[in-house]
PDB file of C-alpha atoms in Angstrom:
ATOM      1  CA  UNK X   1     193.964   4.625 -75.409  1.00  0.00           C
ATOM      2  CA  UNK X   2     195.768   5.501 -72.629  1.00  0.00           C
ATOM      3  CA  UNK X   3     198.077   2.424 -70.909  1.00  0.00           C
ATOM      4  CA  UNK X   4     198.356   1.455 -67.523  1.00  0.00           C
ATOM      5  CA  UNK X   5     199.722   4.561 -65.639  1.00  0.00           C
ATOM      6  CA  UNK X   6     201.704   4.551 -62.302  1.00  0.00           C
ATOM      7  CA  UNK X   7     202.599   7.406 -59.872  1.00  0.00           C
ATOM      8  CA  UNK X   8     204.806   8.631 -58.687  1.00  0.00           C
ATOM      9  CA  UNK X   9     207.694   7.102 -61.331  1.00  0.00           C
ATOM     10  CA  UNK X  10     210.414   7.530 -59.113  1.00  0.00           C
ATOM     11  CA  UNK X  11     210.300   8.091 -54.582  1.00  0.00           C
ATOM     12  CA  UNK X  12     212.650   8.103 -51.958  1.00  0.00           C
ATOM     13  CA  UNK X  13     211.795   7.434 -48.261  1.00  0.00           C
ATOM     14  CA  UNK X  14     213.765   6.810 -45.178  1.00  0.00           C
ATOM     15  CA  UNK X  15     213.363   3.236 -43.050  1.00  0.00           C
ATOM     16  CA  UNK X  16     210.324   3.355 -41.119  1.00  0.00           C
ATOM     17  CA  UNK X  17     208.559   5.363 -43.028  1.00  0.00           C
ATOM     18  CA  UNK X  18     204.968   4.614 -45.240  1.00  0.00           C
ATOM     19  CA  UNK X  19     204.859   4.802 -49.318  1.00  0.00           C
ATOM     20  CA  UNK X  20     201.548   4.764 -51.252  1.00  0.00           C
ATOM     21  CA  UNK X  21     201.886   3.786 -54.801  1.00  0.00           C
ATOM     22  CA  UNK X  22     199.218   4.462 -57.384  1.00  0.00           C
ATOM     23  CA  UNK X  23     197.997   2.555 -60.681  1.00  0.00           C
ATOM     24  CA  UNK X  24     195.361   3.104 -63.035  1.00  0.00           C
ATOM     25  CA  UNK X  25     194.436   0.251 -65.617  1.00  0.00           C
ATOM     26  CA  UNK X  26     194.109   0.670 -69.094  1.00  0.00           C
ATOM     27  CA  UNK X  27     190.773   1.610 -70.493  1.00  0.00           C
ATOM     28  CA  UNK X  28     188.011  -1.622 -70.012  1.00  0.00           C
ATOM     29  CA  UNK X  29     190.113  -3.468 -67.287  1.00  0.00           C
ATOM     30  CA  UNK X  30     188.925  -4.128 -64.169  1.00  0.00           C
ATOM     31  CA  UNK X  31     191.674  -6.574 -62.241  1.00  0.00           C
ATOM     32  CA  UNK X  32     195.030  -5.207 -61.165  1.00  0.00           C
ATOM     33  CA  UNK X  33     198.109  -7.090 -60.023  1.00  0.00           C
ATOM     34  CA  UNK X  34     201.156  -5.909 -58.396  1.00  0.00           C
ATOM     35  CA  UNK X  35     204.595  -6.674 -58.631  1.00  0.00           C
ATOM     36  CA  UNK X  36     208.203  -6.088 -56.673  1.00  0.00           C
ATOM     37  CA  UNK X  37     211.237  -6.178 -58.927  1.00  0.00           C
ATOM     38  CA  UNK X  38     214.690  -5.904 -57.144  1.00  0.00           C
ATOM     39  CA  UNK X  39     217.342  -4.777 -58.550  1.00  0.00           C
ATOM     40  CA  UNK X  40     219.218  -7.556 -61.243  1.00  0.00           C
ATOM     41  CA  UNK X  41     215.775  -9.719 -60.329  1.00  0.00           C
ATOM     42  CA  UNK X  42     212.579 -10.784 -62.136  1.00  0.00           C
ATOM     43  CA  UNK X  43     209.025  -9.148 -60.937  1.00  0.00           C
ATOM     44  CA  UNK X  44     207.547 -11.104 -57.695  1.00  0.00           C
ATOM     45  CA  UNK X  45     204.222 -11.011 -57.543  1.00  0.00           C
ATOM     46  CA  UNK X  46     202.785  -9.265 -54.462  1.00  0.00           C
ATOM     47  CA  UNK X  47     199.027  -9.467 -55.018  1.00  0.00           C
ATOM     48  CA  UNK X  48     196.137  -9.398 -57.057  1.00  0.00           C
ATOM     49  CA  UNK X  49     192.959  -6.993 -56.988  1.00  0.00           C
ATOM     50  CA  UNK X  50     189.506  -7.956 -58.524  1.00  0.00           C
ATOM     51  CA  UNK X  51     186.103  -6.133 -57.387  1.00  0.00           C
ATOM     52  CA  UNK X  52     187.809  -4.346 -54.659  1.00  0.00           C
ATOM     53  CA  UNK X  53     189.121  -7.406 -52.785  1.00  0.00           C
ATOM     54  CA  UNK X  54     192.374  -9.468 -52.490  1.00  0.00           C
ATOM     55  CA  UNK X  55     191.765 -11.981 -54.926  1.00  0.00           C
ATOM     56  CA  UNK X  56     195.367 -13.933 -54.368  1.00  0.00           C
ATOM     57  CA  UNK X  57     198.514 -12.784 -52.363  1.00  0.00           C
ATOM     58  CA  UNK X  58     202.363 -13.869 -53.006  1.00  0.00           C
ATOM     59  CA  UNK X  59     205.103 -14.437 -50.555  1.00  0.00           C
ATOM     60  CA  UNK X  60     205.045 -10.677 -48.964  1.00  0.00           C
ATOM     61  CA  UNK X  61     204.642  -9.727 -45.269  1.00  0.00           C
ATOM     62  CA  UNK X  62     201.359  -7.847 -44.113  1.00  0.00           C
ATOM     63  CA  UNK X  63     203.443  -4.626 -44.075  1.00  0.00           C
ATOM     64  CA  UNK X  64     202.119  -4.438 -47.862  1.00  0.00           C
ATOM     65  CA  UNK X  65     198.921  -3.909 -47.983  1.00  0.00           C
ATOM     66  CA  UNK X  66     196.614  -2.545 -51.079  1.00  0.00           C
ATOM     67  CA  UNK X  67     193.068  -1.414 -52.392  1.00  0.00           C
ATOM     68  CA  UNK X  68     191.163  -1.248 -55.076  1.00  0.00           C
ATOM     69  CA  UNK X  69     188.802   1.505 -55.876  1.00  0.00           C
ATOM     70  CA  UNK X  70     185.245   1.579 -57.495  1.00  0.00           C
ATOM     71  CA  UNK X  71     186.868   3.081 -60.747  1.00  0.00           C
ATOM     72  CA  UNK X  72     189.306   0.190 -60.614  1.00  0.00           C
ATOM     73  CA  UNK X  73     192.195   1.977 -59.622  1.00  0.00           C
ATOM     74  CA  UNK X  74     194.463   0.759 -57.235  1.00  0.00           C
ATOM     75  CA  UNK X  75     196.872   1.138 -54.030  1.00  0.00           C
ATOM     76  CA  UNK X  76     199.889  -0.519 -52.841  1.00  0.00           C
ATOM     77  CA  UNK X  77     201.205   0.362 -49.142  1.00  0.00           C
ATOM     78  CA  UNK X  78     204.160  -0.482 -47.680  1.00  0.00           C
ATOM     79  CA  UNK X  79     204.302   0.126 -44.373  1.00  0.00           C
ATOM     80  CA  UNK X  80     207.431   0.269 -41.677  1.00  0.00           C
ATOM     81  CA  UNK X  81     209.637   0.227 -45.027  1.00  0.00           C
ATOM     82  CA  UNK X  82     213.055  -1.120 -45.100  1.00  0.00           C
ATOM     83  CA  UNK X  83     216.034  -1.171 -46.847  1.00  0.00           C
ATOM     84  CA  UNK X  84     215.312  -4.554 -48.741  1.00  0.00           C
ATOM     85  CA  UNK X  85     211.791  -2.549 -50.088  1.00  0.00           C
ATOM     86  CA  UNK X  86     213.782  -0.379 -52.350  1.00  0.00           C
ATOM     87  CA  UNK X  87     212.934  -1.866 -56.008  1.00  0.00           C
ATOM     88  CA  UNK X  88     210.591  -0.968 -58.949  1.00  0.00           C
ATOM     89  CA  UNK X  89     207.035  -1.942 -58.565  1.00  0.00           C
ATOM     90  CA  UNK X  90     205.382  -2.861 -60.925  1.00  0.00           C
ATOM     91  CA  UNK X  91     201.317  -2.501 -61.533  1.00  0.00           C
ATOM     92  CA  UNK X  92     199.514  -4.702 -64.127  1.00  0.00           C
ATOM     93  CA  UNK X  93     196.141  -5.100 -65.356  1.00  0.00           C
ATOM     94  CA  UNK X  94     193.991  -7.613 -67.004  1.00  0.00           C
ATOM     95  CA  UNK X  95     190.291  -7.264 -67.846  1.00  0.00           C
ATOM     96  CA  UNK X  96     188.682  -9.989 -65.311  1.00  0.00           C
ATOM     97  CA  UNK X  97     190.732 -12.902 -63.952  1.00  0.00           C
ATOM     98  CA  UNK X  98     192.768 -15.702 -65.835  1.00  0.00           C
ATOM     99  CA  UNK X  99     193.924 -13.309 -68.108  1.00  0.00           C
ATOM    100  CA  UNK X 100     197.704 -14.473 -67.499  1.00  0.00           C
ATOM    101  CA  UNK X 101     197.167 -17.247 -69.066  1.00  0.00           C
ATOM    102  CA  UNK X 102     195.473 -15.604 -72.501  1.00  0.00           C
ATOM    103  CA  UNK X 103     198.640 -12.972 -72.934  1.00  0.00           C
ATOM    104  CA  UNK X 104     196.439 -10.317 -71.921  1.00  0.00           C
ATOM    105  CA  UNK X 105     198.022  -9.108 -69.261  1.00  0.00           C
ATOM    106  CA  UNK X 106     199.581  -5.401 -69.334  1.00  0.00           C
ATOM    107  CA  UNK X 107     202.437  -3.931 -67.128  1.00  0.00           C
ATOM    108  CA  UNK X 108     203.086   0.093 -66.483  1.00  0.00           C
ATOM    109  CA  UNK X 109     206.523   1.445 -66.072  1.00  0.00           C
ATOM    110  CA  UNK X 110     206.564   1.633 -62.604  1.00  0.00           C
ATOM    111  CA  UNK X 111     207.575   3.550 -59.699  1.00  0.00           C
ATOM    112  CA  UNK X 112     210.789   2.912 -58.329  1.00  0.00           C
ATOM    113  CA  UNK X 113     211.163   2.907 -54.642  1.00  0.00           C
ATOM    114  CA  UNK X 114     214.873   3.624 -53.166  1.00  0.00           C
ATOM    115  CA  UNK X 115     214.429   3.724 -49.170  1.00  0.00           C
ATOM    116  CA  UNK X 116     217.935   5.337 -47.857  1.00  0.00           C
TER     117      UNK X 116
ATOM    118  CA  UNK J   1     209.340 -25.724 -56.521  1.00  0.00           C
ATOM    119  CA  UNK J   2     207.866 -22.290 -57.287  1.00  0.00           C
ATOM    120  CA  UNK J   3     211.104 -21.518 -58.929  1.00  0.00           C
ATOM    121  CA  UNK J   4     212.049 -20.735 -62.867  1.00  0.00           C
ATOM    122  CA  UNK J   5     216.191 -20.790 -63.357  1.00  0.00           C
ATOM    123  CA  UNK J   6     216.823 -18.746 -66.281  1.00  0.00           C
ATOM    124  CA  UNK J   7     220.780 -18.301 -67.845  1.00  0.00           C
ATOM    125  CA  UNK J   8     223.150 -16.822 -69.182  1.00  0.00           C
ATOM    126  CA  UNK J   9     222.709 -13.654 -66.551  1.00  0.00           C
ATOM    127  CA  UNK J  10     224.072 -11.689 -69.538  1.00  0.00           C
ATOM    128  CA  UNK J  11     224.547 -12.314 -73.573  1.00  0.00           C
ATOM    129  CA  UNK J  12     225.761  -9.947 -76.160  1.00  0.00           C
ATOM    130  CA  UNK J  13     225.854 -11.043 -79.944  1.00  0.00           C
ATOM    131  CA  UNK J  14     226.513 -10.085 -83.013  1.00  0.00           C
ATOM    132  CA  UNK J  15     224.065  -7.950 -85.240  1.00  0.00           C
ATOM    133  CA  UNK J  16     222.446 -10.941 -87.635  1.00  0.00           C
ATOM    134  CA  UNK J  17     223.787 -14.029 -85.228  1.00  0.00           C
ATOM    135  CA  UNK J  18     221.403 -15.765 -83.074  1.00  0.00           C
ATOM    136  CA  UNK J  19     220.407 -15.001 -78.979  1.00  0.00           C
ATOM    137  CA  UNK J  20     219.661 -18.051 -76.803  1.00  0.00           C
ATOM    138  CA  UNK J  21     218.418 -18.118 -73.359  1.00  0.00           C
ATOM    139  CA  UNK J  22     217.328 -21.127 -71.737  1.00  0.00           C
ATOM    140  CA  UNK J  23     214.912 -21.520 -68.796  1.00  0.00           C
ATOM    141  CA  UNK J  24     214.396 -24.397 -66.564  1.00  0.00           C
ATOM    142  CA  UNK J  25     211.241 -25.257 -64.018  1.00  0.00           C
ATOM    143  CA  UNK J  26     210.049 -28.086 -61.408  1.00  0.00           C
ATOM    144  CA  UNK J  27     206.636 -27.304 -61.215  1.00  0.00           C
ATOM    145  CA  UNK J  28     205.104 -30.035 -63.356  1.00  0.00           C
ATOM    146  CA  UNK J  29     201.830 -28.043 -62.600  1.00  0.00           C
ATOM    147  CA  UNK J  30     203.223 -25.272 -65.221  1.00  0.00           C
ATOM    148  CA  UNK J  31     201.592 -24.845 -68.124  1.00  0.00           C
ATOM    149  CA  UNK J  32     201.685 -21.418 -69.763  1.00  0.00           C
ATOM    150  CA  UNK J  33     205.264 -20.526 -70.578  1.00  0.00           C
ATOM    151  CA  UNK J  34     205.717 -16.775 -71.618  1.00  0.00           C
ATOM    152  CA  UNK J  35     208.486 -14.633 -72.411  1.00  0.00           C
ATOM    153  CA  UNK J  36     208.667 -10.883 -71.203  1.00  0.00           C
ATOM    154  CA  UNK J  37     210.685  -8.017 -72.989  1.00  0.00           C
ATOM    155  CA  UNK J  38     211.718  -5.362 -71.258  1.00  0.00           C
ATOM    156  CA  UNK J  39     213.915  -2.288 -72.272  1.00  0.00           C
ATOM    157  CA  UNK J  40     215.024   0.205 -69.533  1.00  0.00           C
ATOM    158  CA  UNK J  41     212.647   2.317 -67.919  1.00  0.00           C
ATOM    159  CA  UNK J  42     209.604   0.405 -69.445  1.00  0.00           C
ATOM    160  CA  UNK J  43     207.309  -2.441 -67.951  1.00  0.00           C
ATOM    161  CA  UNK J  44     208.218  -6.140 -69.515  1.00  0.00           C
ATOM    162  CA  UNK J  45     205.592  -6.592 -72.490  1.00  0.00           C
ATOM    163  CA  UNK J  46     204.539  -9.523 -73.429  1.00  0.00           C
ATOM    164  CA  UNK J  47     207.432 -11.501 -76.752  1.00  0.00           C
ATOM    165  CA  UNK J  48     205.652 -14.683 -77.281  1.00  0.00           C
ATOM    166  CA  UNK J  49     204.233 -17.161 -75.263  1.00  0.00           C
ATOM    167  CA  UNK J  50     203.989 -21.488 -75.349  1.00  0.00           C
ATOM    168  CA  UNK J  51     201.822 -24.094 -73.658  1.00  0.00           C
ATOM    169  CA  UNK J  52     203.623 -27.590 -73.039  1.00  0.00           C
ATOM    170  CA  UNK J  53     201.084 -29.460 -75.778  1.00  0.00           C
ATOM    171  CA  UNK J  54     203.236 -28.374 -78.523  1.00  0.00           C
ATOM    172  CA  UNK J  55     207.083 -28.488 -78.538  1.00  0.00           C
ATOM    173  CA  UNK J  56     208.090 -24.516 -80.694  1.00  0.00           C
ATOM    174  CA  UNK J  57     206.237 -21.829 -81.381  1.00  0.00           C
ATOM    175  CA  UNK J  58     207.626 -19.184 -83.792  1.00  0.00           C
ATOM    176  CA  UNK J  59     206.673 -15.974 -84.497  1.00  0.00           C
ATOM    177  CA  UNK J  60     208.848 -13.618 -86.604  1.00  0.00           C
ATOM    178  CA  UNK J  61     212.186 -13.758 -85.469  1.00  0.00           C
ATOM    179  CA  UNK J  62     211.478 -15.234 -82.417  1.00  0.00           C
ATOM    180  CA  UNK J  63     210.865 -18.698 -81.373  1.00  0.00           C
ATOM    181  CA  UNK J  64     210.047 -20.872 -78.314  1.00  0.00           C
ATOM    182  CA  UNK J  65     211.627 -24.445 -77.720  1.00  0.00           C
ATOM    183  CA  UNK J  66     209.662 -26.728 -75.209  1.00  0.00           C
ATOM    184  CA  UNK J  67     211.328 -29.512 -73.698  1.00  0.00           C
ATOM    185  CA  UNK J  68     208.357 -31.201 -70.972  1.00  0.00           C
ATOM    186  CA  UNK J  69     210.543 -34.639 -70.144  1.00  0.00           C
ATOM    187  CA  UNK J  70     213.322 -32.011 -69.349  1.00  0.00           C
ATOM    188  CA  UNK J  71     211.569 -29.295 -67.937  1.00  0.00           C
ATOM    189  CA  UNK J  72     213.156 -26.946 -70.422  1.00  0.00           C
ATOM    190  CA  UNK J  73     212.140 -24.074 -72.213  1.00  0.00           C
ATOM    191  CA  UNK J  74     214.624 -21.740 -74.662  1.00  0.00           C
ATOM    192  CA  UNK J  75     213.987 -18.551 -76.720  1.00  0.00           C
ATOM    193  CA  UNK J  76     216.028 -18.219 -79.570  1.00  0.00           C
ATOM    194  CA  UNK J  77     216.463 -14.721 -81.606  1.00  0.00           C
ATOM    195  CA  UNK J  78     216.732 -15.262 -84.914  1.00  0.00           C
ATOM    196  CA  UNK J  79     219.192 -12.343 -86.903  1.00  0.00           C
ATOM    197  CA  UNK J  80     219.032 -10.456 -83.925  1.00  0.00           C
ATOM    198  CA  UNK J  81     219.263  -6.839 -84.140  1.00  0.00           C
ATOM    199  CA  UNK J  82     220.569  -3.376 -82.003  1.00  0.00           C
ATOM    200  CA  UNK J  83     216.692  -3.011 -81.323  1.00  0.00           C
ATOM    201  CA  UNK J  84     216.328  -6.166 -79.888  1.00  0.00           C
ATOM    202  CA  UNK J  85     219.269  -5.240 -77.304  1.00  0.00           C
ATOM    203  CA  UNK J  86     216.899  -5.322 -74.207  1.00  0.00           C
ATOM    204  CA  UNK J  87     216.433  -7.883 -70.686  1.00  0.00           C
ATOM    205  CA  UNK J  88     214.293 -10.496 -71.271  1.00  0.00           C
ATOM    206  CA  UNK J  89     212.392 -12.430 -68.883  1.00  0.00           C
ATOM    207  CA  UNK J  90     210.865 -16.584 -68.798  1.00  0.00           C
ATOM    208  CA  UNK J  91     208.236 -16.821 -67.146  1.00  0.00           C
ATOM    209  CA  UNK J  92     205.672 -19.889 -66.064  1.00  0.00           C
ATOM    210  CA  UNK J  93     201.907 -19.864 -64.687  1.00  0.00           C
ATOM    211  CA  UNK J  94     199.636 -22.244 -63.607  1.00  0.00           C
ATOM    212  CA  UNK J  95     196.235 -22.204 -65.205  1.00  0.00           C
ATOM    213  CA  UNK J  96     193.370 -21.248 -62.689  1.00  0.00           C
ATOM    214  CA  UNK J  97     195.967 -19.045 -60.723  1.00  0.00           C
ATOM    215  CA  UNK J  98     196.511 -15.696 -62.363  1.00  0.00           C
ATOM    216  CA  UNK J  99     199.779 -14.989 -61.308  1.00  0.00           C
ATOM    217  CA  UNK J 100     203.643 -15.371 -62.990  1.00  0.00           C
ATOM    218  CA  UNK J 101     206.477 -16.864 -61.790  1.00  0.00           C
ATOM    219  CA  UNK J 102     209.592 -15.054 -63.127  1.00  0.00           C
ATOM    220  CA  UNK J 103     213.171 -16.170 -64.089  1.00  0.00           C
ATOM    221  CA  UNK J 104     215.840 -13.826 -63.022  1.00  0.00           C
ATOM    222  CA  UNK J 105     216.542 -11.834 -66.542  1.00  0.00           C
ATOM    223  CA  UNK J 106     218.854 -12.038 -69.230  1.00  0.00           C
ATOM    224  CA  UNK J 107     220.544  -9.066 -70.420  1.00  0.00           C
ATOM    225  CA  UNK J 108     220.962  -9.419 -74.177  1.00  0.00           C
ATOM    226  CA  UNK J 109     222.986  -6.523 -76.040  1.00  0.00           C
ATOM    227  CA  UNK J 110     223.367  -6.974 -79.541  1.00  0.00           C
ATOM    228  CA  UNK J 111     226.695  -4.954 -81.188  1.00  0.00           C
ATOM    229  CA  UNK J 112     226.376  -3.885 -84.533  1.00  0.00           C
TER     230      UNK J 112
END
């Protein structure tokens, strides 16, 4: 039973530029959350995806943006990027919503973003 | 108010003594208490996990302290070992919003 899987693992962009992250759940889930984690810092949450729409967003500008497909899989964008972007996101997923609070809640290994 | 302070930044022990890292919060609306492991180049992963109607929960080596009149919450490593040498992570929800709220990380390394 396959995890939840994140591409690419590791990226480097310049300022300005655009990034597209990917995550797929594991097997049965259906909500995905993502998460920044700076260097030295605990995972912020960015937002959470549930049937294909923004179910709850954290603290981040509208330069990050992110979708969720049919199969569940999902997107994060980061658009205009900056030198303050460069961290390790992190995807989770949780089958339906609430499932922080039940344990059930599984992270990927992320992709780490350095923007030079 | 959103905020979980979480110390020592850094801890390194002894094989077989005991790890302690304490967390503090001031959202009284808190009230799922988790602890994250994470070793390097892997996602944290659920340790073990307390809500604020009991006061320790222990599982194996590990156990949580809960301290509501304080706003406190510890996790103490019993006989810790070189496997356990990781960061770990407090962490605090609300129930009815799905999201975490994440201490800063403690880097434990335990010497043999």
């Amino acid at each position: 039973d396959a995890g939840v899987t994140q591409s690419p693992t590791h990226l480097i962009k310049t300022r300005g530029q655009q990034v597209t992250l990917r995550c797929s759940p594991k097997s049965g889930h259906d909500t995905v959350s993502w998460y920044q984690q700076a260097l030295g810092q605990g995972p912020q949450f960015i937002f959470q995806y549930y049937e294909e729409e923004e179910r709850q967003r954290g603290n981040f500008p509208d330069r990050f943006s992110g979708h969720q497909f049919p199969n569940y899989s999902s997107e994060l964008n980061v658009n205009a990027l900056l030198l303050g972007d460069s961290a390790l996101y992190l995807c989770a997923s949780s089958k339906w919503w609430g499932q922080v609070y039940t344990g059930e809640l599984f992270f990927g290994e992320g992709s780490r973003l350095t923007v030079l | 108010q959103q905020q979980v302070k979480q110390s020592p930044q850094s801890l390194i022990v002894q094989k077989g003594g005991i790890s302690i890292i304490n967390c503090a919060y001031e959202n009284t609306a808190f009230d799922y208490f988790p602890w994250y492991q994470q070793f390097p180049g892997k996602g944290p992963a659920l340790l073990i996990a307390i809500r604020p109607d009991v006061s320790e929960k222990k599982e194996g080596r590990f156990t949580i302290s809960f301290n509501k009149s304080a706003k406190q919450f510890s996790l103490h490593i019993m006989d810790s070992q070189p496997g356990d040498s990781a960061t770990y992570f407090c962490a605090a929800a609300t129930h009815g919003i799905d999201k975490l709220i994440f201490g800063t990380g403690t880097r434990l390394q335990v010497f043999p």
